Short mmCIF file of C-alpha atoms and ligand atoms in Angstrom, two decimals:
data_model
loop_
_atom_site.label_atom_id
_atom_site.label_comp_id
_atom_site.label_asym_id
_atom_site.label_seq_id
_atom_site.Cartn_x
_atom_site.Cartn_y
_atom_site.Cartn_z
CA UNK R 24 124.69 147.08 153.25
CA UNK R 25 126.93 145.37 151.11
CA UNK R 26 126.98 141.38 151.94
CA UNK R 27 130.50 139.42 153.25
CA UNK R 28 131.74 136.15 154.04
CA UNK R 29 134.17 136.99 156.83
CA UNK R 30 135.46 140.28 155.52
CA UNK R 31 135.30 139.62 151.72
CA UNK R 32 132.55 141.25 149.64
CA UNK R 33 130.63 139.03 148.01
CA UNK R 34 130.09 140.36 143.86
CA UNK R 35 126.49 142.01 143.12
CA UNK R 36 126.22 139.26 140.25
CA UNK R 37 126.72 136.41 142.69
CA UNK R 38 123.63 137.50 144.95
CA UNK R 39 121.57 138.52 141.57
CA UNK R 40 122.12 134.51 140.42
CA UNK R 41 121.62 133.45 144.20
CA UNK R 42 118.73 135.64 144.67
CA UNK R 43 116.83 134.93 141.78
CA UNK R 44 116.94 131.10 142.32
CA UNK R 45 115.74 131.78 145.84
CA UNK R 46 112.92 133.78 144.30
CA UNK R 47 112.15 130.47 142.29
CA UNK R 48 111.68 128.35 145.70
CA UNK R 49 115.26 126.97 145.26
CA UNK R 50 117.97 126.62 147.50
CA UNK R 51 121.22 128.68 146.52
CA UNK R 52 124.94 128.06 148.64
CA UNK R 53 128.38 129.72 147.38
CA UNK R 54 131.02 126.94 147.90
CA UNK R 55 134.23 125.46 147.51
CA UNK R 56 137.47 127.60 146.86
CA UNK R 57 135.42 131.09 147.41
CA UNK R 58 134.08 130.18 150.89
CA UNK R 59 138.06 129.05 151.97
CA UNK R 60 139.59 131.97 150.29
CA UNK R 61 137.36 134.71 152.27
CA UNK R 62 137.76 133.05 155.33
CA UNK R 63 141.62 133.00 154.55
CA UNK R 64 141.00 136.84 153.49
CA UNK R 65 142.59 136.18 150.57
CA UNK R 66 141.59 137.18 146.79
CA UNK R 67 138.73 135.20 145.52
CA UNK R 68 139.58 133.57 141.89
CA UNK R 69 136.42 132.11 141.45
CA UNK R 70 132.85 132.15 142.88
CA UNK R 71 130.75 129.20 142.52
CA UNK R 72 127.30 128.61 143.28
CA UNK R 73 125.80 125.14 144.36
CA UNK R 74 122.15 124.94 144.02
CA UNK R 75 119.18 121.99 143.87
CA UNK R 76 118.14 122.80 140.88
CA UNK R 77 118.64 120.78 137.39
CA UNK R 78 120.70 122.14 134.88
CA UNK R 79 118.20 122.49 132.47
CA UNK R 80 116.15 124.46 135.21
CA UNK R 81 119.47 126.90 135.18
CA UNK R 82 119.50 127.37 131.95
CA UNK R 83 115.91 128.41 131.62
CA UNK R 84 116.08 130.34 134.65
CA UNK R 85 118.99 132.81 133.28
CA UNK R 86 118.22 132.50 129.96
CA UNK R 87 119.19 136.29 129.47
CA UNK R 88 122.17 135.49 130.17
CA UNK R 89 125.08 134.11 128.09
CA UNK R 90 125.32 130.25 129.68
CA UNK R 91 127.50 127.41 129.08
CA UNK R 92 127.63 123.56 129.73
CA UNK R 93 130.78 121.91 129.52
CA UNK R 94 131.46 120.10 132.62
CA UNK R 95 128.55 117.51 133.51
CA UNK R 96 126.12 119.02 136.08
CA UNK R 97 127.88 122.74 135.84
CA UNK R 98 126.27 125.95 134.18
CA UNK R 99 128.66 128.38 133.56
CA UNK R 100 127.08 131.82 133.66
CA UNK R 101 128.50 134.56 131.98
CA UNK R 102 128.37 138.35 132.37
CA UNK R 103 130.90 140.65 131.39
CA UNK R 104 133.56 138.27 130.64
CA UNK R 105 133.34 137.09 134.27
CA UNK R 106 132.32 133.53 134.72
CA UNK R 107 129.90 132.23 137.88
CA UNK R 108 129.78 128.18 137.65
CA UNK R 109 126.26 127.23 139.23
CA UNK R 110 126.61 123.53 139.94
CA UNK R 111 123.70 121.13 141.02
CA UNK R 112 124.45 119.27 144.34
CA UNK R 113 126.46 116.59 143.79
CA UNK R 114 125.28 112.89 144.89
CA UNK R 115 123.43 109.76 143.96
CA UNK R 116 119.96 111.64 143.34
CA UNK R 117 120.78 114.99 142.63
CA UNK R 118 117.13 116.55 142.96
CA UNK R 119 116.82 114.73 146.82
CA UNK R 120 120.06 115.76 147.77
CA UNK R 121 121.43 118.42 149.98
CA UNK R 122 124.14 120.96 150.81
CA UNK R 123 125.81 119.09 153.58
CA UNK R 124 126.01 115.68 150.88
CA UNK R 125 127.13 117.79 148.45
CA UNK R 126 129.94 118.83 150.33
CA UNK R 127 130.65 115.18 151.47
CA UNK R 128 131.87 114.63 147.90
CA UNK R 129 134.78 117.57 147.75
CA UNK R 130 137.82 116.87 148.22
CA UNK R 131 139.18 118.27 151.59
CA UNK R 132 137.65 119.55 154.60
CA UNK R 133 138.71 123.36 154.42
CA UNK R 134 137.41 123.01 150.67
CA UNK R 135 134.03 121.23 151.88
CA UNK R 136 132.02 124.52 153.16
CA UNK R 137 129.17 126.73 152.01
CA UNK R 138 128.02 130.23 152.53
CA UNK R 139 124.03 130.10 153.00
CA UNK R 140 123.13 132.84 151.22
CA UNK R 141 119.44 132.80 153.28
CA UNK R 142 120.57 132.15 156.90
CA UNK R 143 123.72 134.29 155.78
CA UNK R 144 125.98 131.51 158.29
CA UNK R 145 128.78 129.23 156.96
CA UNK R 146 127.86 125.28 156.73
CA UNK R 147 130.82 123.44 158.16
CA UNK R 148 130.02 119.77 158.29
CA UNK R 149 133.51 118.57 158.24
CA UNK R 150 135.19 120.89 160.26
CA UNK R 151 136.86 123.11 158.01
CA UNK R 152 137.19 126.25 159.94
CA UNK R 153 139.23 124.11 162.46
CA UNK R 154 141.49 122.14 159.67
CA UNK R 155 142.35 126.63 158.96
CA UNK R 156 143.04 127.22 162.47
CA UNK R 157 145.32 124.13 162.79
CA UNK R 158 146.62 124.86 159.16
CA UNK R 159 145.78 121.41 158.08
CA UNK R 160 145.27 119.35 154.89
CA UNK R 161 142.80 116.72 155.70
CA UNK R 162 140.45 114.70 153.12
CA UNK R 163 136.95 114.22 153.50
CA UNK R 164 136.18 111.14 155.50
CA UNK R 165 138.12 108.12 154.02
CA UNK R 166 141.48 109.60 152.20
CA UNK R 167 141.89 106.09 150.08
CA UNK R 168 138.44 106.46 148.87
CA UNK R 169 138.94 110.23 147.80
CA UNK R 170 142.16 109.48 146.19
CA UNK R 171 140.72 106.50 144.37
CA UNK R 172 137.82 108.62 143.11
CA UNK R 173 140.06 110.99 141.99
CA UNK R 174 143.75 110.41 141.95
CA UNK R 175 144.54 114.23 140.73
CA UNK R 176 143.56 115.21 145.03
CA UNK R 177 146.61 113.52 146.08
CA UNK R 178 148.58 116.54 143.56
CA UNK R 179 145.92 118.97 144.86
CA UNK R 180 146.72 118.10 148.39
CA UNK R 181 150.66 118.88 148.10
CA UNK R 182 149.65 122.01 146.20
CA UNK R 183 147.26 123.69 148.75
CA UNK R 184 150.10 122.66 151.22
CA UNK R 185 152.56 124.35 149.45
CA UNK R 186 150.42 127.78 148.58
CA UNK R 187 148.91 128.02 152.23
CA UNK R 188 152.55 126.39 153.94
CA UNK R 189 150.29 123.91 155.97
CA UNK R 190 150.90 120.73 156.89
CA UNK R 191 149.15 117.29 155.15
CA UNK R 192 147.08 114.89 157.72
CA UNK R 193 149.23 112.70 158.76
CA UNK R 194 146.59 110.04 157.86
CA UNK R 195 145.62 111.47 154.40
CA UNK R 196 149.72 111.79 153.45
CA UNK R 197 149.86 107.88 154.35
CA UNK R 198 147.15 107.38 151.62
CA UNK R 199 148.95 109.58 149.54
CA UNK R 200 152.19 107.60 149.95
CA UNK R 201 150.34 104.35 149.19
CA UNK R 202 148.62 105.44 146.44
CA UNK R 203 150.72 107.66 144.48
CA UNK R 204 151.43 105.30 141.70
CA UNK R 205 147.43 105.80 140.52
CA UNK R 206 148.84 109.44 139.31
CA UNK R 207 149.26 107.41 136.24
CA UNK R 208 145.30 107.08 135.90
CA UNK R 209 144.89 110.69 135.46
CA UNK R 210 144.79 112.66 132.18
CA UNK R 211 148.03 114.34 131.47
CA UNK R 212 146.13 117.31 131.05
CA UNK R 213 145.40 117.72 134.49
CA UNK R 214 148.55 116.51 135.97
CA UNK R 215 150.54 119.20 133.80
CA UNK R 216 147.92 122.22 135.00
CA UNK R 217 148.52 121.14 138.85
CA UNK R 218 152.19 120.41 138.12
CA UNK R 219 152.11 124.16 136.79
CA UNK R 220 150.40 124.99 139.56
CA UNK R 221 153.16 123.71 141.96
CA UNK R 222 155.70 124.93 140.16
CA UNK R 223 154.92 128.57 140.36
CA UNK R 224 154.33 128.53 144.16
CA UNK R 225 156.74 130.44 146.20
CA UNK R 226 158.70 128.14 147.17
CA UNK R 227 158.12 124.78 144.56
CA UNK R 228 161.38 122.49 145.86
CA UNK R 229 159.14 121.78 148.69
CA UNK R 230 156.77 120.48 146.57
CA UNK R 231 158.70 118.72 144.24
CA UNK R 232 160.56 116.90 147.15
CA UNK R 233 157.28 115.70 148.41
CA UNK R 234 155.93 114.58 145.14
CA UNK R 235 159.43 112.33 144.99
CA UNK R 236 158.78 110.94 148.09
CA UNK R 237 155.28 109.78 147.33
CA UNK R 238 155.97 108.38 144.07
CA UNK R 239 154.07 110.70 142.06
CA UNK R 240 157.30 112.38 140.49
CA UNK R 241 159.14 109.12 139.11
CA UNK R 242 155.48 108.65 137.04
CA UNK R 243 155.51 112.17 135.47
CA UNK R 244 158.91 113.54 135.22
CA UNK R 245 161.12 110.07 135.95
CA UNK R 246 164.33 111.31 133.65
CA UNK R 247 164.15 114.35 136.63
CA UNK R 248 165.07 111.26 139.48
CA UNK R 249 168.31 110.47 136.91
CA UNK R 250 170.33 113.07 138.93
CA UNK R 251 168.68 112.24 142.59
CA UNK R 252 172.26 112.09 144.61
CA UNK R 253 174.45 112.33 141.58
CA UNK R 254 177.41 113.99 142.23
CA UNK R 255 178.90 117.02 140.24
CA UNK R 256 182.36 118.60 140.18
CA UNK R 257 184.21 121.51 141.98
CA UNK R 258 181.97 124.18 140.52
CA UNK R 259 179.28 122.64 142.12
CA UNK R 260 178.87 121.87 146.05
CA UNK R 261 175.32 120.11 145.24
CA UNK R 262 174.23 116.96 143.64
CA UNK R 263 172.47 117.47 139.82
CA UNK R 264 168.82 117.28 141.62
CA UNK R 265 169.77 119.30 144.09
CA UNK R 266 170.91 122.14 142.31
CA UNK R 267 167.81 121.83 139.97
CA UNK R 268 165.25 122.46 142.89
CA UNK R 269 167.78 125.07 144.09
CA UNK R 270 167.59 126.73 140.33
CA UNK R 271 163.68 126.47 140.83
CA UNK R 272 163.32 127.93 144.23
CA UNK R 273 166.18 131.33 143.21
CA UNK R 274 164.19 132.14 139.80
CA UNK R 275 161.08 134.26 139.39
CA UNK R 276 157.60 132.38 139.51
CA UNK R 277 157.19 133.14 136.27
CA UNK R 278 155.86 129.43 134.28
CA UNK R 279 157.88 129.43 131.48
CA UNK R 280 160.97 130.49 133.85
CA UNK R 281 160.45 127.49 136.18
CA UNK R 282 159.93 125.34 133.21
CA UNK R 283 163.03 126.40 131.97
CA UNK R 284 164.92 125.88 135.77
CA UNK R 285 163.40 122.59 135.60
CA UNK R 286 165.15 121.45 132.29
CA UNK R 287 168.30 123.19 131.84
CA UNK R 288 170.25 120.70 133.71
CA UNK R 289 168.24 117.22 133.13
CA UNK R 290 169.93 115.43 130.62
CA UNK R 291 173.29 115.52 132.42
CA UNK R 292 173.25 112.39 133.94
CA UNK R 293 172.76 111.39 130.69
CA UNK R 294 176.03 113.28 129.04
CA UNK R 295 178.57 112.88 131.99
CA UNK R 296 181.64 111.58 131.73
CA UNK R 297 184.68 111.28 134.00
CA UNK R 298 187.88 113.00 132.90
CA UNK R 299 190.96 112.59 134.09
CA UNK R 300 189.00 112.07 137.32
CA UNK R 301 186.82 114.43 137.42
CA UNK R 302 182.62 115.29 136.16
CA UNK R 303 182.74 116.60 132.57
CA UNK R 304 179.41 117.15 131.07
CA UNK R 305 179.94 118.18 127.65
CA UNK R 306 177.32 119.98 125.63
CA UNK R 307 175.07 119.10 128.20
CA UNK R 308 172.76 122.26 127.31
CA UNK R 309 171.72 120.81 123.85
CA UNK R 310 171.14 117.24 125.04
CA UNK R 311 169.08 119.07 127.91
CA UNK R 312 167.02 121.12 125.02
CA UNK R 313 166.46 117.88 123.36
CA UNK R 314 165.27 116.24 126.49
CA UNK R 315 162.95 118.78 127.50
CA UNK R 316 161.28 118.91 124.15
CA UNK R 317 160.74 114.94 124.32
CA UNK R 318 158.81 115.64 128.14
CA UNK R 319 157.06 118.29 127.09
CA UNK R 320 155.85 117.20 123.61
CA UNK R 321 154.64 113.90 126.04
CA UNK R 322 153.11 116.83 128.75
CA UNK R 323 151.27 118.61 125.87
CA UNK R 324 152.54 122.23 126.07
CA UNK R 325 152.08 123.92 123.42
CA UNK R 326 154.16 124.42 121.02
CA UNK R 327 154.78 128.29 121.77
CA UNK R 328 155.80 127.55 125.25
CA UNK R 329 157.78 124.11 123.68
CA UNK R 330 160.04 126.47 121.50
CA UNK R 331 160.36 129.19 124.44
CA UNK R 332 161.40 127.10 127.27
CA UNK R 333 163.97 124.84 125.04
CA UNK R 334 165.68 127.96 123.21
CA UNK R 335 166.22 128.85 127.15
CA UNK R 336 167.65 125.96 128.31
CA UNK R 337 170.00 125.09 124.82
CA UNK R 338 171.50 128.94 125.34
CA UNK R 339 171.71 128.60 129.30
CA UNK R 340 175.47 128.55 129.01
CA UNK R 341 175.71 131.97 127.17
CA UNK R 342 178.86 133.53 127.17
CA UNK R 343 178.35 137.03 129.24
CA UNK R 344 182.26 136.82 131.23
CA UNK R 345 184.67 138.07 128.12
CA UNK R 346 183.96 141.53 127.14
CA UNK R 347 181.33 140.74 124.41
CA UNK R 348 180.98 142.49 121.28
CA UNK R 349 177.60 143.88 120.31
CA UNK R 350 177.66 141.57 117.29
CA UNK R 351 178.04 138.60 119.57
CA UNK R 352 174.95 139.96 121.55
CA UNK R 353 172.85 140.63 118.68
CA UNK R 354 173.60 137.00 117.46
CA UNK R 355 172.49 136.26 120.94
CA UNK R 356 169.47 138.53 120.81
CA UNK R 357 167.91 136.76 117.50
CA UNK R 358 168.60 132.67 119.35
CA UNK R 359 166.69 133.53 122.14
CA UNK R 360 164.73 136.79 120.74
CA UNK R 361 164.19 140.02 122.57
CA UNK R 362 161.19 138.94 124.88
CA UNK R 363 162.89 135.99 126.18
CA UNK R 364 166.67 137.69 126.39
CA UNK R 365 165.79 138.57 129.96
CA UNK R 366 164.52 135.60 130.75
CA UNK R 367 168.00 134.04 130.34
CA UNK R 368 169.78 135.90 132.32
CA UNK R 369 167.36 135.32 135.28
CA UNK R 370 168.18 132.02 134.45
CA UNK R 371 171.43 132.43 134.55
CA UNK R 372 171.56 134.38 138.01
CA UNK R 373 169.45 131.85 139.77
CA UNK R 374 172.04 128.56 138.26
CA UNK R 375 175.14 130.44 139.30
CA UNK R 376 173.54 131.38 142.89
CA UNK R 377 172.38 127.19 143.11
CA UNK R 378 175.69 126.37 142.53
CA UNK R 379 175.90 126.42 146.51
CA UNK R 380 178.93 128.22 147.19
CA UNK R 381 177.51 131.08 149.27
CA UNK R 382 176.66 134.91 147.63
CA UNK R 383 177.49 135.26 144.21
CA UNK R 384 177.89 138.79 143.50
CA UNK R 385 175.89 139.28 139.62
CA UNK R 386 177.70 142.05 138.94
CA UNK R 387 179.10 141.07 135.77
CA UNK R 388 175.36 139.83 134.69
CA UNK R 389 174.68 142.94 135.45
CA UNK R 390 177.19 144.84 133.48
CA UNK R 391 176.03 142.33 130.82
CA UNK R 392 172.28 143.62 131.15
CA UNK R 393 173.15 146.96 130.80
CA UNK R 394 174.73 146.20 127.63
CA UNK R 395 171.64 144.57 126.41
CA UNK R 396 168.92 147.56 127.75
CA UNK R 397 171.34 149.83 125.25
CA UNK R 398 171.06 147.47 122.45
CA UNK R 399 167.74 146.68 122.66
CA UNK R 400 166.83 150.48 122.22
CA UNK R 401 168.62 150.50 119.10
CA UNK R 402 165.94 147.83 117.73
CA UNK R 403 168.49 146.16 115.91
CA UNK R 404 167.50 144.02 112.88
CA UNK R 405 166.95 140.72 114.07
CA UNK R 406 163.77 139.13 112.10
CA UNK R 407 163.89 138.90 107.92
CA UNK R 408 160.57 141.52 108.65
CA UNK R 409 162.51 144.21 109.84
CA UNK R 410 164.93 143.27 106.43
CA UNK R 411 164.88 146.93 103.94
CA UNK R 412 163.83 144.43 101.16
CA UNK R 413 161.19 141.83 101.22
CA UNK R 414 160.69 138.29 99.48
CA UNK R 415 159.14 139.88 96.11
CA UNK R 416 162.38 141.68 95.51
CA UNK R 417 164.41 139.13 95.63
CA UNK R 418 161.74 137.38 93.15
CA UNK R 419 161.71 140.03 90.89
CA UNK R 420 165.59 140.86 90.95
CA UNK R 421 166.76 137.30 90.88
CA UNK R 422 163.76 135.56 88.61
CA UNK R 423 163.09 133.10 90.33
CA UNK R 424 159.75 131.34 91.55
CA UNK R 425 158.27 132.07 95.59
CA UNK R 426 159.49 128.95 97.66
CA UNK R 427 161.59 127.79 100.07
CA UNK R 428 164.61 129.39 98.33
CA UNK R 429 163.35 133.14 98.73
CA UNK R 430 163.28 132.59 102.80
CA UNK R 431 166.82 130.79 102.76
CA UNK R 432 167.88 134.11 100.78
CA UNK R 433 166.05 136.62 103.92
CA UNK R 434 167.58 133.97 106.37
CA UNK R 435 171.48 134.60 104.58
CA UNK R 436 170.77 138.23 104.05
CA UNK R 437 170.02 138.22 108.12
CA UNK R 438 172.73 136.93 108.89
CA UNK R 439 174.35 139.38 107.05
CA UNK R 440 172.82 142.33 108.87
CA UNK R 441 173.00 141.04 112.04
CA UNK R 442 176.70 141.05 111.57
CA UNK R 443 176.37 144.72 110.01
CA UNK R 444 173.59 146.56 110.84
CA UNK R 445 175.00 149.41 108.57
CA UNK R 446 174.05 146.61 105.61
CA UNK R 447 169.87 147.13 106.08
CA UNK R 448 169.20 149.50 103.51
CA UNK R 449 167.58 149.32 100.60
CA UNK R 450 170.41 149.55 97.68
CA UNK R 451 172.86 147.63 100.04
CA UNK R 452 170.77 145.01 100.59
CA UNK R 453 170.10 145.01 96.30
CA UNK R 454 173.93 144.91 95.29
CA UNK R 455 174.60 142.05 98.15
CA UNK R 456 171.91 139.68 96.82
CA UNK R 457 174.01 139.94 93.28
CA UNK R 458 177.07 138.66 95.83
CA UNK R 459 175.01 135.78 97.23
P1 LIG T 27 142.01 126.79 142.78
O1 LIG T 27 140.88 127.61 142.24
O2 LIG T 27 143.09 127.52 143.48
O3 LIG T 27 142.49 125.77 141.81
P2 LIG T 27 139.93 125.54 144.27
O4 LIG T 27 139.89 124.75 145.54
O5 LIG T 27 139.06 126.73 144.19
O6 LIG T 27 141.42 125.90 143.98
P3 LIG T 27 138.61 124.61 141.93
O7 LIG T 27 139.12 123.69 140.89
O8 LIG T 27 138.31 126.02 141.60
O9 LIG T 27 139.65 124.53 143.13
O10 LIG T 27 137.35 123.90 142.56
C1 LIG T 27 136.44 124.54 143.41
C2 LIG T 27 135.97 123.59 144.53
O11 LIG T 27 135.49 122.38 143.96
C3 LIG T 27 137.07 123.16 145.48
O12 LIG T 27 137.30 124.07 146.51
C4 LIG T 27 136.56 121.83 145.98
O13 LIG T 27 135.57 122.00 146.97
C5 LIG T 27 135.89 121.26 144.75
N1 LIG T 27 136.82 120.43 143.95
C6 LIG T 27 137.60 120.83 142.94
N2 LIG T 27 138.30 119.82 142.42
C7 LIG T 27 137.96 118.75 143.13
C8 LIG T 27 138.31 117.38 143.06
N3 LIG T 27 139.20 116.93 142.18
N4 LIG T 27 137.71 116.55 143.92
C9 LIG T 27 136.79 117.00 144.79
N5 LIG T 27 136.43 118.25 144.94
C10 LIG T 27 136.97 119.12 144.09
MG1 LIG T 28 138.81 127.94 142.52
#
């Protein structure tokens, strides 16, 4: 008989690791996300294991087994790439303390259970099991003191309210309110991996509303609060804000999407101007690349994702209405390059359907798709790699010395190509570096 929490199976390798501490007269409890997420019958990311015994005692236990010790307290157990974080019981004296204190330090109540793997029965001190029935986001006893332990919980709490669309305590959201200023206390590490977190829920503009109304936005992403109730022009029914969240909410859930829905209108409170009575806001997708490079660079992304998201947002406003010429697209194609070229259309369809005016039909995006699948299978030339001649023929054939200069010759030769695809062969390419 295979062993469950609720209807979940519970892995082999988690009862071997329970078992054998068991075996060694110690206690063994799975807790935390895996206990909530079987109950919930959802998927279970992670299984962790809470236990009496001292790390080192871990360690020397499953010595056979590949073991780490990063976070203080945690053994990280590994076995086939998959990771089982045994964890001694948290509290003042570790070795005299117990499940049900352990649990008294988590964060909220339908996070606070265990699974005993002895008496095989749930241990529900706080009430969690209720908190799911009522669909409830409740802290531990005092919410002030949780928060202040750990500021990243009040993020957490929006989060889990947003991914399991229940409601926050009405006691622990007052704390939340109060205290949502002490964000700023938290590494911006962990902010940006539970911002991340929120912003690839289903539906994030919930999320984001409620982390501006507790104070926790203006201390992350302030220059995002520029265009709270701004006002826009005809094109637009809703306020800059507004039709950011909108943006959010239409694309995919895909990060560097929702990133990119996040920034590709922020700087244009910045850049607007009133013309002849009217909202202009001129160039605002290059002030808006620029803008989301600064918040970024300050979030630490990395530098792939920085160079991703802001070539999305500076070619937002692509030109896809006129009937474009493939040498237009292909200039297109090497901006924004072939894995992201998709990307920015989704963009695109979720901006022009958050501009608020009811259905907007896509078919021209669509027509303009097309055009790109049959381009794409072409593989068109759009790297100095897929150039017919490399960096040591222009070398040889010019006489010059490797540098900088032999890459601005690929980059002018590129251009060329892209232009003229025709150009990319080998003697072509030879008689037009005479021309350069
Ligand atoms: P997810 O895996 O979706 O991020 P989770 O609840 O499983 O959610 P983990 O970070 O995997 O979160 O942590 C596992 C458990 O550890 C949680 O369910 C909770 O009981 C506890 N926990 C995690 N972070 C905190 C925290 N900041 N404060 C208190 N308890 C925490
Ligand atoms: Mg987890």
């Amino acid at each position: 008989m295979q062993e469950t929490i609720h209807k979940t199976t519970i892995p082999d390798k988690v009862l071997e690791i329970s078992n054998k501490l068991i075996a060694e007269g110690c206690s063994a409890f799975i807790v935390g996300g895996a206990v909530r997420d079987s109950l919930l019958g959802f998927d279970v990311k992670d299984w962790d294991i809470a236990t009496n015994a001292s790390p080192e005692r871990i360690k020397k236990l499953f010595y056979y087994m590949t073991s780490f010790n990063l976070k203080h307290g945690t053994v990280t157990l590994v076995s086939r790439g998959d990771h089982f974080e045994v964890t001694t019981f948290r509290g003042k004296d570790s070795s005299a303390a117990s499940i049900e204190e352990d649990l008294s330090h988590r964060d909220f109540r339908l996070n606070a259970m265990a699974y005993d793997i002895i008496g095989k029965i749930i241990v529900d001190p706080f009430n969690g099991q209720k908190d799911i029935r009522k669909k409830i986001i409740r802290a531990v006893g005092d919410p002030s003191a949780r928060f202040q332990e750990d500021p990243l919980r009040m993020m957490r709490a929006i989060r889990f309210s947003l991914e399991l669309g229940y409601k926050i305590d009405p006691v622990t959201l007052k704390s939340v309110t109060l205290m949502g200023a002490d964000i700023e206390k938290v590494s911006i590490e962990r902010i940006r991996d539970e911002f991340l977190k929120i912003l690839t829920a289903k539906k994030p503009s919930i999320g984001l509303n409620l982390l501006r109304k507790v104070g926790i936005l203006e201390k992350i992403i302030p220059e995002l609060l520029e265009g709270y109730r701004k006002r826009q022009n005809d094109y637009h029914k809703y306020s800059i804000y507004r039709h950011i969240m909108e943006t959010i909410d239409f694309v995919d859930s895909d990060p560097i999407l929702r990133l990119s829905a996040l920034f590709h209108d922020i700087a244009k409170p910045r850049v607007r101007k009133k013309i002849e009575g009217k909202w202009n806001f001129y160039d605002h997708a290059s002030s808006s690349a620029g803008l989301a490079k600064d918040i970024m660079v300050r979030m630490r992304f990395s530098n792939e994702w920085i160079t991703i998201v802001t070539g999305l947002v500076l070619n937002h406003m692509f030109d896809y209405k006129r009937a474009l010429s493939d040498r237009a697209i292909r200039r297109l194609l090497k901006k924004v390059g072939i894995d992201n070229i998709y990307r920015l259309i989704s963009l695109r369809r979720a901006d022009n359907m958050a501009h608020g005016w009811g259905e907007v039909s896509g078919e021209e995006l669509d027509v303009f798709k097309e055009k790109i699948d049959a381009l794409v299978e072409k593989c068109p030339p759009l790297n100095t790699s897929d150039l017919k001649i490399n960096g040591n023929d222009i070398i040889n054939k010019r006489n010059i010395k490797p540098g900088p200069k032999v890459g601005r010759i690929l980059q002018n030769l590129l251009e060329a190509v892209i232009e003229d695809p025709e150009l990319n062969e080998r003697d072509k390419l030879m008689e037009k570096l005479d021309e350069l």
